[in-house]
Tab-separated table of C-alpha atoms and ligand atoms in Angstrom:
chain	number	residue	atom	x	y	z
A	1	UNK	CA	11.349	-19.697	28.756
A	2	UNK	CA	8.132	-18.073	28.039
A	3	UNK	CA	6.631	-19.349	24.773
A	4	UNK	CA	6.157	-17.106	21.786
A	5	UNK	CA	2.265	-16.605	21.449
A	6	UNK	CA	1.060	-16.540	17.880
A	7	UNK	CA	-2.581	-16.462	16.610
A	8	UNK	CA	-2.681	-17.496	13.013
A	9	UNK	CA	-6.102	-15.895	11.636
A	10	UNK	CA	-7.315	-17.167	8.394
A	11	UNK	CA	-10.522	-17.810	6.649
A	12	UNK	CA	-9.657	-21.178	5.630
A	13	UNK	CA	-7.243	-23.845	6.824
A	14	UNK	CA	-7.040	-27.608	6.030
A	15	UNK	CA	-8.142	-29.963	7.279
A	16	UNK	CA	-11.131	-28.065	8.428
A	17	UNK	CA	-11.847	-26.111	5.243
A	18	UNK	CA	-9.744	-25.555	2.459
A	19	UNK	CA	-10.855	-24.259	-1.170
A	20	UNK	CA	-7.217	-23.098	-2.301
A	21	UNK	CA	-3.730	-22.729	-1.610
A	22	UNK	CA	-4.695	-20.409	1.592
A	23	UNK	CA	-6.130	-23.330	3.057
A	24	UNK	CA	-3.416	-25.597	2.508
A	25	UNK	CA	-0.773	-23.116	3.930
A	26	UNK	CA	-2.930	-22.248	6.942
A	27	UNK	CA	-3.045	-26.257	7.437
A	28	UNK	CA	0.412	-27.017	7.174
A	29	UNK	CA	2.719	-23.788	8.279
A	30	UNK	CA	1.455	-23.667	11.797
A	31	UNK	CA	1.731	-27.490	11.878
A	32	UNK	CA	5.489	-27.257	10.723
A	33	UNK	CA	6.071	-24.419	13.242
A	34	UNK	CA	4.574	-26.525	16.357
A	35	UNK	CA	6.544	-29.525	15.614
A	36	UNK	CA	9.849	-27.658	14.954
A	37	UNK	CA	9.595	-25.498	17.757
A	38	UNK	CA	7.765	-27.329	20.265
A	39	UNK	CA	8.934	-25.531	23.507
A	40	UNK	CA	9.207	-22.181	21.886
A	41	UNK	CA	6.118	-21.358	20.281
A	42	UNK	CA	2.315	-21.639	21.094
A	43	UNK	CA	0.696	-21.075	17.654
A	44	UNK	CA	-3.129	-21.164	17.432
A	45	UNK	CA	-5.529	-21.094	14.767
A	46	UNK	CA	-8.883	-19.275	14.361
A	47	UNK	CA	-11.420	-19.823	11.807
A	48	UNK	CA	-15.260	-19.215	11.054
A	49	UNK	CA	-17.268	-22.175	11.951
A	50	UNK	CA	-18.726	-23.082	8.525
A	51	UNK	CA	-21.474	-25.189	7.476
A	52	UNK	CA	-18.804	-27.276	5.577
A	53	UNK	CA	-17.226	-28.174	8.800
A	54	UNK	CA	-19.178	-31.394	9.592
A	55	UNK	CA	-17.189	-33.352	11.831
A	56	UNK	CA	-17.492	-31.462	15.268
A	57	UNK	CA	-17.546	-34.544	17.307
A	58	UNK	CA	-14.147	-33.219	19.110
A	59	UNK	CA	-14.954	-29.753	19.426
A	60	UNK	CA	-15.446	-28.181	22.907
A	61	UNK	CA	-17.848	-25.258	23.371
A	62	UNK	CA	-16.186	-22.682	25.477
A	63	UNK	CA	-18.439	-19.875	25.535
A	64	UNK	CA	-20.916	-17.316	23.915
A	65	UNK	CA	-20.808	-13.578	23.743
A	66	UNK	CA	-22.338	-10.706	21.505
A	67	UNK	CA	-19.866	-8.708	19.112
A	68	UNK	CA	-20.464	-5.242	18.521
A	69	UNK	CA	-20.358	-4.627	14.743
A	70	UNK	CA	-21.122	-1.015	14.028
A	71	UNK	CA	-24.888	-0.642	15.022
A	72	UNK	CA	-25.235	-4.470	15.440
A	73	UNK	CA	-24.682	-6.817	17.967
A	74	UNK	CA	-23.973	-10.248	16.803
A	75	UNK	CA	-24.181	-13.679	18.491
A	76	UNK	CA	-20.834	-15.349	18.798
A	77	UNK	CA	-20.242	-18.748	19.817
A	78	UNK	CA	-16.667	-20.062	20.516
A	79	UNK	CA	-15.532	-23.865	19.889
A	80	UNK	CA	-12.262	-25.124	20.459
A	81	UNK	CA	-10.316	-28.565	19.222
A	82	UNK	CA	-6.786	-29.803	19.205
A	83	UNK	CA	-5.163	-31.133	16.346
A	84	UNK	CA	-1.231	-32.116	16.064
A	85	UNK	CA	-0.999	-30.317	19.317
A	86	UNK	CA	-2.193	-27.379	18.004
A	87	UNK	CA	-5.420	-25.490	19.229
A	88	UNK	CA	-8.026	-24.510	17.027
A	89	UNK	CA	-10.785	-21.733	17.631
A	90	UNK	CA	-14.161	-21.711	15.725
A	91	UNK	CA	-16.427	-18.565	15.776
A	92	UNK	CA	-19.692	-19.662	15.270
A	93	UNK	CA	-22.547	-17.508	14.031
A	94	UNK	CA	-24.904	-19.526	11.867
A	95	UNK	CA	-26.517	-16.264	10.024
A	96	UNK	CA	-23.113	-15.657	8.594
A	97	UNK	CA	-21.439	-18.939	8.047
A	98	UNK	CA	-24.157	-21.722	7.674
A	99	UNK	CA	-23.820	-21.350	3.864
A	100	UNK	CA	-22.807	-23.841	1.353
A	101	UNK	CA	-19.916	-21.534	-0.040
A	102	UNK	CA	-17.196	-20.001	2.076
A	103	UNK	CA	-17.272	-17.000	-0.425
A	104	UNK	CA	-19.166	-15.158	-2.964
A	105	UNK	CA	-21.972	-13.826	-0.928
A	106	UNK	CA	-23.638	-10.354	-1.196
A	107	UNK	CA	-22.604	-9.711	2.200
A	108	UNK	CA	-19.070	-10.977	2.381
A	109	UNK	CA	-17.759	-7.651	3.374
A	110	UNK	CA	-19.915	-7.961	6.694
A	111	UNK	CA	-19.351	-11.666	7.113
A	112	UNK	CA	-15.600	-11.082	7.391
A	113	UNK	CA	-15.832	-8.041	9.301
A	114	UNK	CA	-17.471	-9.776	12.072
A	115	UNK	CA	-15.034	-12.502	11.873
A	116	UNK	CA	-12.052	-10.032	12.441
A	117	UNK	CA	-14.045	-8.153	15.154
A	118	UNK	CA	-14.992	-11.311	16.852
A	119	UNK	CA	-10.989	-12.533	16.824
A	120	UNK	CA	-9.885	-9.402	18.722
A	121	UNK	CA	-13.167	-9.385	21.084
A	122	UNK	CA	-12.799	-12.865	22.300
A	123	UNK	CA	-9.014	-12.674	23.393
A	124	UNK	CA	-9.748	-12.140	26.865
A	125	UNK	CA	-12.578	-14.930	26.779
A	126	UNK	CA	-10.157	-17.436	25.203
A	127	UNK	CA	-7.210	-16.307	27.619
A	128	UNK	CA	-4.830	-16.017	24.751
A	129	UNK	CA	-3.155	-12.580	24.500
A	130	UNK	CA	-0.941	-13.313	21.614
A	131	UNK	CA	2.747	-11.528	20.940
A	132	UNK	CA	1.719	-11.708	17.283
A	133	UNK	CA	-1.325	-12.078	15.347
A	134	UNK	CA	-0.555	-13.487	11.958
A	135	UNK	CA	-3.320	-12.576	9.248
A	136	UNK	CA	-3.782	-13.604	5.556
A	137	UNK	CA	-5.286	-11.941	2.680
A	138	UNK	CA	-8.160	-9.395	2.803
A	139	UNK	CA	-10.783	-11.634	4.539
A	140	UNK	CA	-8.622	-11.011	7.783
A	141	UNK	CA	-7.149	-7.914	6.909
A	142	UNK	CA	-9.568	-5.859	9.409
A	143	UNK	CA	-7.582	-7.628	12.138
A	144	UNK	CA	-4.777	-5.444	11.691
A	145	UNK	CA	-6.667	-2.415	10.796
A	146	UNK	CA	-8.897	-2.778	13.970
A	147	UNK	CA	-5.871	-3.566	16.305
A	148	UNK	CA	-4.543	-0.326	14.978
A	149	UNK	CA	-7.837	1.843	15.199
A	150	UNK	CA	-10.475	0.321	17.619
A	151	UNK	CA	-7.876	-1.250	20.062
A	152	UNK	CA	-5.062	1.143	19.893
A	153	UNK	CA	-3.437	1.901	23.365
A	154	UNK	CA	-5.767	-0.867	25.096
A	155	UNK	CA	-4.405	-2.680	27.903
A	156	UNK	CA	-3.605	-6.257	26.582
A	157	UNK	CA	-3.861	-5.277	23.238
A	158	UNK	CA	-1.025	-2.417	23.055
A	159	UNK	CA	1.820	-5.168	22.720
A	160	UNK	CA	0.383	-7.213	20.150
A	161	UNK	CA	2.011	-7.049	16.742
A	162	UNK	CA	0.607	-7.864	13.322
A	163	UNK	CA	1.511	-9.406	10.223
A	164	UNK	CA	-0.364	-9.531	6.964
A	165	UNK	CA	0.361	-12.117	4.766
A	166	UNK	CA	-0.566	-11.684	0.783
A	167	UNK	CA	-1.306	-15.033	-0.990
A	168	UNK	CA	-2.404	-13.168	-4.060
A	169	UNK	CA	-2.623	-9.254	-4.182
A	170	UNK	CA	-5.192	-9.515	-7.090
A	171	UNK	CA	-7.880	-10.276	-4.224
A	172	UNK	CA	-8.240	-7.063	-2.282
A	173	UNK	CA	-11.413	-6.695	-0.711
A	174	UNK	CA	-12.789	-4.149	-2.473
A	175	UNK	CA	-16.248	-2.740	-1.694
A	176	UNK	CA	-18.468	0.519	-2.005
A	177	UNK	CA	-17.056	3.450	0.245
A	178	UNK	CA	-20.677	4.024	1.778
A	179	UNK	CA	-20.318	0.728	3.976
A	180	UNK	CA	-17.382	1.983	5.912
A	181	UNK	CA	-19.321	3.379	8.503
A	182	UNK	CA	-22.724	1.147	8.594
A	183	UNK	CA	-20.651	-2.300	8.245
A	184	UNK	CA	-16.812	-1.766	9.229
A	185	UNK	CA	-17.480	1.262	11.983
A	186	UNK	CA	-14.462	3.161	10.598
A	187	UNK	CA	-15.295	6.981	10.273
A	188	UNK	CA	-13.107	9.910	9.311
A	189	UNK	CA	-9.375	9.280	9.640
A	190	UNK	CA	-10.022	5.479	10.394
A	191	UNK	CA	-11.813	5.643	6.950
A	192	UNK	CA	-8.801	7.020	5.332
A	193	UNK	CA	-7.061	3.994	6.236
A	194	UNK	CA	-9.365	1.766	3.948
A	195	UNK	CA	-10.097	4.334	1.272
A	196	UNK	CA	-8.185	3.810	-2.198
A	197	UNK	CA	-9.008	5.018	-5.406
A	198	UNK	CA	-12.665	5.816	-4.391
A	199	UNK	CA	-13.493	2.660	-2.796
A	200	UNK	CA	-12.803	0.388	0.002
A	201	UNK	CA	-9.985	-1.754	0.100
A	202	UNK	CA	-9.269	-3.863	2.762
A	203	UNK	CA	-5.924	-5.338	1.756
A	204	UNK	CA	-4.618	-1.873	1.434
A	205	UNK	CA	-5.736	-0.963	5.069
A	206	UNK	CA	-3.824	-3.965	6.200
A	207	UNK	CA	-0.771	-2.876	4.327
A	208	UNK	CA	-0.710	0.488	6.093
A	209	UNK	CA	-1.485	-0.753	9.367
A	210	UNK	CA	0.404	-4.134	10.016
A	211	UNK	CA	3.984	-4.403	11.285
A	212	UNK	CA	5.051	-6.739	8.731
A	213	UNK	CA	3.581	-7.380	5.134
A	214	UNK	CA	4.763	-10.870	3.976
A	215	UNK	CA	4.449	-12.483	0.733
A	216	UNK	CA	4.887	-16.294	-0.106
A	217	UNK	CA	7.894	-16.058	-2.359
A	218	UNK	CA	10.706	-13.447	-2.459
A	219	UNK	CA	10.446	-13.286	-6.370
A	220	UNK	CA	6.673	-12.285	-5.823
A	221	UNK	CA	7.636	-9.744	-2.853
A	222	UNK	CA	9.630	-8.031	-5.723
A	223	UNK	CA	7.496	-8.129	-8.420
A	224	UNK	CA	4.476	-6.341	-6.482
A	225	UNK	CA	6.592	-3.107	-6.906
A	226	UNK	CA	5.035	-3.133	-9.960
A	227	UNK	CA	1.353	-2.300	-10.903
A	228	UNK	CA	1.491	-5.246	-13.466
A	229	UNK	CA	1.689	-7.634	-10.682
A	230	UNK	CA	0.214	-5.503	-7.908
A	231	UNK	CA	-3.158	-5.045	-9.620
A	232	UNK	CA	-3.058	-1.165	-8.455
A	233	UNK	CA	-1.517	-1.521	-5.236
A	234	UNK	CA	2.195	-0.919	-6.270
A	235	UNK	CA	2.175	2.649	-4.597
A	236	UNK	CA	1.210	1.269	-1.508
A	237	UNK	CA	3.667	-1.422	-1.610
A	238	UNK	CA	6.541	0.933	-2.508
A	239	UNK	CA	5.388	3.273	0.557
A	240	UNK	CA	5.712	0.462	2.922
A	241	UNK	CA	8.726	-1.384	1.516
A	242	UNK	CA	10.886	-1.287	4.455
A	243	UNK	CA	8.260	-3.825	6.152
A	244	UNK	CA	7.937	-6.117	3.262
A	245	UNK	CA	9.421	-9.728	3.160
A	246	UNK	CA	9.067	-12.801	0.804
A	247	UNK	CA	9.103	-16.330	2.203
A	248	UNK	CA	8.544	-19.292	-0.140
A	249	UNK	CA	5.810	-21.617	1.053
A	250	UNK	CA	6.421	-25.222	1.655
A	251	UNK	CA	4.074	-28.309	1.345
A	252	UNK	CA	3.181	-30.795	4.027
A	253	UNK	CA	5.376	-33.724	2.791
A	254	UNK	CA	3.329	-36.154	4.839
A	255	UNK	CA	0.084	-35.680	3.447
A	256	UNK	CA	1.854	-35.481	-0.124
A	257	UNK	CA	4.016	-38.787	0.123
A	258	UNK	CA	4.252	-41.247	-2.792
A	259	UNK	CA	5.462	-43.790	-0.561
A	260	UNK	CA	2.466	-44.098	1.637
A	261	UNK	CA	-0.299	-42.273	-0.296
A	262	UNK	CA	-3.493	-44.500	-0.277
A	263	UNK	CA	-5.271	-42.675	-3.049
A	264	UNK	CA	-2.749	-43.556	-5.812
A	265	UNK	CA	-2.376	-46.644	-7.689
A	266	UNK	CA	1.081	-48.079	-6.513
A	267	UNK	CA	3.389	-46.324	-3.795
A	268	UNK	CA	7.016	-45.632	-4.694
A	269	UNK	CA	10.236	-43.499	-3.842
A	270	UNK	CA	13.079	-41.992	-5.420
A	271	UNK	CA	14.622	-45.106	-5.199
A	272	UNK	CA	11.822	-47.363	-7.010
A	273	UNK	CA	10.658	-44.782	-9.735
A	274	UNK	CA	9.697	-47.704	-12.078
A	275	UNK	CA	6.723	-48.407	-10.038
A	276	UNK	CA	5.652	-44.722	-11.435
A	277	UNK	CA	4.723	-46.500	-14.326
A	278	UNK	CA	2.181	-48.383	-13.081
A	279	UNK	CA	0.453	-45.226	-12.047
A	280	UNK	CA	1.079	-44.007	-15.631
A	281	UNK	CA	-0.679	-47.000	-17.060
A	282	UNK	CA	-3.607	-46.711	-14.923
A	283	UNK	CA	-4.041	-42.913	-15.227
A	284	UNK	CA	-3.912	-43.477	-18.947
A	285	UNK	CA	-6.581	-46.225	-18.583
A	286	UNK	CA	-8.808	-44.057	-16.404
A	287	UNK	CA	-8.502	-41.193	-18.968
A	288	UNK	CA	-9.420	-43.293	-21.727
A	289	UNK	CA	-5.893	-42.813	-23.639
A	290	UNK	CA	-3.761	-45.510	-25.071
A	291	UNK	CA	-1.661	-46.974	-22.431
A	292	UNK	CA	1.859	-46.681	-23.718
A	293	UNK	CA	4.651	-45.914	-21.567
A	294	UNK	CA	6.632	-44.495	-23.907
A	295	UNK	CA	4.547	-41.712	-24.899
A	296	UNK	CA	4.887	-38.621	-22.480
A	297	UNK	CA	1.800	-37.327	-20.403
A	298	UNK	CA	1.540	-33.882	-19.490
A	299	UNK	CA	-0.844	-32.952	-16.551
A	300	UNK	CA	-2.310	-29.825	-15.821
A	301	UNK	CA	-4.451	-29.289	-12.671
A	302	UNK	CA	-5.481	-25.630	-12.198
A	303	UNK	CA	-8.142	-23.146	-12.192
A	304	UNK	CA	-8.797	-22.403	-15.789
A	305	UNK	CA	-8.061	-18.561	-15.548
A	306	UNK	CA	-5.998	-16.099	-17.409
A	307	UNK	CA	-3.416	-15.715	-14.943
A	308	UNK	CA	-2.636	-19.409	-14.885
A	309	UNK	CA	-1.289	-18.883	-18.406
A	310	UNK	CA	-4.314	-20.420	-20.244
A	311	UNK	CA	-3.814	-18.208	-23.288
A	312	UNK	CA	-0.305	-19.393	-23.566
A	313	UNK	CA	-1.578	-22.855	-23.579
A	314	UNK	CA	-4.265	-22.422	-25.969
A	315	UNK	CA	-2.235	-20.765	-28.275
A	316	UNK	CA	0.644	-23.309	-28.352
A	317	UNK	CA	-1.129	-26.733	-27.676
A	318	UNK	CA	-1.898	-27.719	-31.079
A	319	UNK	CA	1.739	-27.051	-31.982
A	320	UNK	CA	2.704	-29.381	-29.086
A	321	UNK	CA	0.122	-32.046	-30.008
A	322	UNK	CA	2.147	-32.410	-33.361
A	323	UNK	CA	4.490	-34.250	-30.980
A	324	UNK	CA	4.333	-37.755	-29.613
A	325	UNK	CA	2.348	-36.714	-26.413
A	326	UNK	CA	-0.729	-36.977	-24.206
A	327	UNK	CA	-2.300	-34.305	-22.195
A	328	UNK	CA	-4.328	-35.032	-19.049
A	329	UNK	CA	-6.266	-31.869	-17.840
A	330	UNK	CA	-8.368	-31.283	-14.552
A	331	UNK	CA	-9.726	-28.016	-13.516
A	332	UNK	CA	-12.592	-25.383	-13.876
A	333	UNK	CA	-13.046	-21.803	-14.341
A	334	UNK	CA	-13.676	-19.512	-17.259
A	335	UNK	CA	-16.370	-21.125	-19.738
A	336	UNK	CA	-14.332	-20.030	-22.657
A	337	UNK	CA	-11.156	-22.251	-21.768
A	338	UNK	CA	-13.814	-25.134	-20.577
A	339	UNK	CA	-15.469	-25.104	-24.239
A	340	UNK	CA	-11.907	-24.862	-25.814
A	341	UNK	CA	-10.717	-28.044	-23.990
A	342	UNK	CA	-14.022	-30.251	-24.389
A	343	UNK	CA	-13.595	-29.124	-28.051
A	344	UNK	CA	-9.897	-30.090	-28.407
A	345	UNK	CA	-10.695	-33.403	-26.667
A	346	UNK	CA	-13.153	-34.186	-29.367
A	347	UNK	CA	-10.523	-33.415	-32.041
A	348	UNK	CA	-7.479	-35.191	-30.314
A	349	UNK	CA	-9.493	-37.911	-28.331
A	350	UNK	CA	-6.541	-40.256	-28.517
A	351	UNK	CA	-4.326	-37.407	-26.912
A	352	UNK	CA	-6.127	-35.431	-24.815
A	353	UNK	CA	-8.273	-36.064	-21.802
A	354	UNK	CA	-10.115	-33.236	-19.951
A	355	UNK	CA	-12.037	-33.436	-16.430
A	356	UNK	CA	-13.657	-30.112	-15.831
A	357	UNK	CA	-14.338	-29.879	-12.106
A	358	UNK	CA	-12.181	-30.030	-8.777
A	359	UNK	CA	-11.352	-33.581	-7.970
A	360	UNK	CA	-8.992	-34.340	-5.323
A	361	UNK	CA	-8.753	-37.959	-5.891
A	362	UNK	CA	-8.196	-37.573	-9.701
A	363	UNK	CA	-5.566	-34.899	-8.866
A	364	UNK	CA	-3.671	-37.379	-7.002
A	365	UNK	CA	-3.516	-39.656	-9.880
A	366	UNK	CA	-2.527	-37.123	-12.312
A	367	UNK	CA	0.285	-35.711	-9.767
A	368	UNK	CA	1.553	-39.648	-9.600
A	369	UNK	CA	0.783	-40.966	-12.986
A	370	UNK	CA	1.851	-38.027	-15.405
A	371	UNK	CA	5.434	-37.459	-16.570
A	372	UNK	CA	5.201	-33.726	-16.796
A	373	UNK	CA	3.352	-31.008	-15.139
A	374	UNK	CA	2.469	-27.961	-17.083
A	375	UNK	CA	2.194	-24.645	-14.973
A	376	UNK	CA	2.740	-21.560	-17.212
A	377	UNK	CA	1.232	-18.719	-14.821
A	378	UNK	CA	1.377	-15.180	-16.094
A	379	UNK	CA	1.672	-14.295	-12.297
A	380	UNK	CA	1.998	-17.074	-9.353
A	381	UNK	CA	2.788	-15.957	-5.778
A	382	UNK	CA	3.940	-19.049	-4.893
A	383	UNK	CA	2.122	-22.041	-6.465
A	384	UNK	CA	1.828	-25.297	-4.734
A	385	UNK	CA	0.947	-27.757	-7.536
A	386	UNK	CA	4.764	-27.404	-8.832
A	387	UNK	CA	5.860	-28.721	-5.424
A	388	UNK	CA	3.221	-31.539	-5.149
A	389	UNK	CA	4.078	-32.795	-8.820
A	390	UNK	CA	7.774	-32.682	-8.090
A	391	UNK	CA	7.316	-34.962	-4.588
A	392	UNK	CA	5.676	-37.528	-6.904
A	393	UNK	CA	8.466	-37.232	-9.541
A	394	UNK	CA	6.369	-35.522	-12.196
A	395	UNK	CA	8.708	-33.018	-13.498
A	396	UNK	CA	7.556	-29.272	-13.767
A	397	UNK	CA	7.505	-26.939	-16.614
A	398	UNK	CA	6.727	-23.327	-15.536
A	399	UNK	CA	7.014	-19.959	-16.482
A	400	UNK	CA	9.626	-17.978	-14.525
A	401	UNK	CA	7.466	-15.929	-12.310
A	402	UNK	CA	6.915	-15.468	-8.308
A	403	UNK	CA	7.333	-18.685	-6.523
A	404	UNK	CA	7.648	-20.947	-9.797
A	405	UNK	CA	10.774	-18.937	-10.499
A	406	UNK	CA	12.010	-19.485	-6.824
A	407	UNK	CA	11.165	-23.195	-6.888
A	408	UNK	CA	12.161	-24.771	-10.159
A	409	UNK	CA	15.399	-24.298	-11.966
A	410	UNK	CA	15.907	-25.308	-15.612
A	411	UNK	CA	17.220	-28.671	-15.928
A	412	UNK	CA	18.464	-28.487	-19.667
A	413	UNK	CA	22.406	-27.681	-18.978
A	414	UNK	CA	22.781	-30.211	-16.333
A	415	UNK	CA	21.489	-29.147	-12.812
A	416	UNK	CA	17.954	-28.215	-12.119
A	417	UNK	CA	14.351	-29.545	-11.466
A	418	UNK	CA	12.339	-28.781	-14.193
A	419	UNK	CA	11.989	-26.687	-17.480
A	420	UNK	CA	11.225	-23.223	-17.269
A	421	UNK	CA	10.835	-20.321	-19.609
A	422	UNK	CA	10.354	-16.809	-19.307
A	423	UNK	CA	8.940	-14.819	-21.957
A	424	UNK	CA	5.080	-14.829	-22.033
A	425	UNK	CA	4.785	-16.259	-25.532
A	426	UNK	CA	3.424	-19.409	-26.848
A	427	UNK	CA	6.656	-20.030	-28.757
A	428	UNK	CA	8.650	-19.834	-25.539
A	429	UNK	CA	6.103	-22.291	-24.001
A	430	UNK	CA	6.663	-24.630	-26.694
A	431	UNK	CA	10.399	-24.522	-26.641
A	432	UNK	CA	10.354	-25.309	-22.981
A	433	UNK	CA	8.049	-28.302	-23.566
A	434	UNK	CA	10.162	-29.694	-26.464
A	435	UNK	CA	13.154	-29.311	-24.423
A	436	UNK	CA	11.550	-31.504	-22.002
A	437	UNK	CA	10.040	-34.141	-24.407
A	438	UNK	CA	13.666	-34.265	-25.755
A	439	UNK	CA	15.089	-35.318	-22.497
A	440	UNK	CA	12.249	-37.853	-21.935
A	441	UNK	CA	13.501	-39.686	-24.911
A	442	UNK	CA	16.540	-40.735	-23.047
A	443	UNK	CA	15.644	-42.981	-20.525
A	444	UNK	CA	18.463	-42.887	-18.456
A	445	UNK	CA	18.686	-39.061	-18.253
A	446	UNK	CA	15.005	-38.915	-17.550
A	447	UNK	CA	15.297	-41.363	-14.777
A	448	UNK	CA	18.035	-39.182	-13.498
A	449	UNK	CA	15.779	-36.081	-13.522
A	450	UNK	CA	12.892	-37.748	-11.823
A	451	UNK	CA	15.123	-38.650	-9.154
A	452	UNK	CA	16.561	-35.222	-8.479
A	453	UNK	CA	12.904	-33.759	-8.910
A	454	UNK	CA	11.747	-36.310	-6.186
A	455	UNK	CA	14.687	-35.250	-3.827
A	456	UNK	CA	14.169	-31.741	-3.640
A	457	UNK	CA	13.137	-30.476	-0.163
A	458	UNK	CA	9.836	-28.555	-0.467
A	459	UNK	CA	8.825	-29.417	2.966
A	460	UNK	CA	8.300	-26.296	5.516
A	461	UNK	CA	11.565	-27.058	6.928
A	462	UNK	CA	13.503	-23.968	5.802
A	463	UNK	CA	10.575	-21.687	5.647
A	464	UNK	CA	9.308	-22.481	9.086
A	465	UNK	CA	12.780	-21.361	10.383
A	466	UNK	CA	12.195	-17.955	8.589
A	467	UNK	CA	8.897	-17.548	10.101
A	468	UNK	CA	9.863	-18.555	13.402
A	469	UNK	CA	12.861	-15.706	13.118
A	470	UNK	CA	10.447	-13.195	11.782
A	471	UNK	CA	8.106	-13.783	14.599
A	472	UNK	CA	10.552	-13.835	17.171
A	473	UNK	CA	12.342	-10.488	15.681
A	474	UNK	CA	9.144	-8.851	15.651
A	475	UNK	CA	8.300	-9.832	19.201
A	476	UNK	CA	11.722	-8.828	20.602
A	477	UNK	CA	11.245	-5.229	19.167
A	478	UNK	CA	8.466	-5.292	21.696
A	479	UNK	CA	10.807	-6.222	24.426
A	480	UNK	CA	13.387	-3.542	23.379
A	481	UNK	CA	10.675	-0.776	23.174
A	482	UNK	CA	9.394	-1.644	26.610
A	483	UNK	CA	13.364	-1.322	27.933
A	484	UNK	CA	13.350	1.887	26.505
A	485	UNK	CA	10.418	3.413	28.154
B	501	LIG	C1	-2.852	-18.128	-3.803
B	501	LIG	C2	-1.689	-18.047	-4.770
B	501	LIG	C3	-0.569	-19.099	-5.113
B	501	LIG	C4	-0.192	-19.694	-3.387
B	501	LIG	C5	-1.370	-19.801	-2.522
B	501	LIG	C6	-0.600	-20.176	-1.145
B	501	LIG	O1	-3.810	-19.045	-3.924
B	501	LIG	O2	-2.584	-17.699	-6.112
B	501	LIG	O3	0.369	-18.833	-5.845
B	501	LIG	O4	0.711	-20.751	-3.556
B	501	LIG	O5	-2.166	-18.648	-2.371
B	501	LIG	O6	-0.052	-19.098	-0.639
């Protein structure tokens, strides 16, 4: 049987480059697919060769070419490596990618236009004409757009189907209309595809041109029909509703495994949750908080931005601090929140520890050492932290939105794997936290809950199956069409 050929294109993928959720998913979903469907799928990944990708010792140089980008001809080197039986390609161009940060440059539009153009341009060179190209977020949105415009009807490209996955619809790749011709080489009717509300909107263009639109949870796939969640794109979502799917992300359960994780103080499993206490004790000591196992520790690891629910936290935390509780907060983001938490730490130094920054080592200490994990997002396409914390037996408290709603069910009435609330009010958040603290007081009930939480399967197993089915049926449509011709 011929293997299904899928090219997974993303602006980041762990372990090579990961700045957020997209990198985690791009690093773990293809791996899960390749493992589960060894003989059925050949999934390859293509990434920009960023300066931050330092270990290139296993990379093989496979050629160079020059990619046309409107009036430019840009150097494109191609490297290749294999990891976990998956082939990774890297697009090299130092002018675009030899920079200390992946995003946030004045010419991001041009950098990712080049990347997208190069991907399609080099397919014959790498001798991989896929059945499906799976693009992710605005940075690779031009891939389905170019496939539908520049490559329309071309031999070899004609049969390639495309998928765009939205990891967060808030980030759309919006640029000045004036660069449509000069950078993207899209004119007239083609320009219309990426034009939206007087600007260029790359995500909109890919929603219009891809064969399937997927997003990272079922609830989010429904929420984005509403502009409150869709950030202006609801009408495009509604128009393309026939091709929208929602598949919940999983996590790499090998990478996040309390049984053999070397970054935590003491390994443990659902069968030895008492050992989690040692992690708690060390976390409290690292954070300069009293080492008391009877005081519940609430962890927060997040970007400190509004949509992660920080206004709700800010308006309710002092009320919660009246209880017997400790908070350990890790993250960075809006200056206002950073300052607020710093101020709070000074006023409640024996109850709160705040570290401003991203620190994956300290994050692991929180995941393993806290009792509860707070994630009251206003919107959350999927969310990964609630799954990681669950894996480490740290019980999530979440707002019922997007992937949080799909992954965490309230345990107050018996069954469930966390605590949830729906209303976007400080009262609702407080009430959910207090419910959690109540259960914590009863040691037996608490241990039962921690065990249940740890045993929930957040691996990619189920979702990889859904992706595989989606890929297969999309590729089959192709075969059927050919038969009909
Ligand atoms: C984005 C979303 C997050 C999701 C991640 C991976 O970062 O904000 O909810 O988990 O992408 O899909």
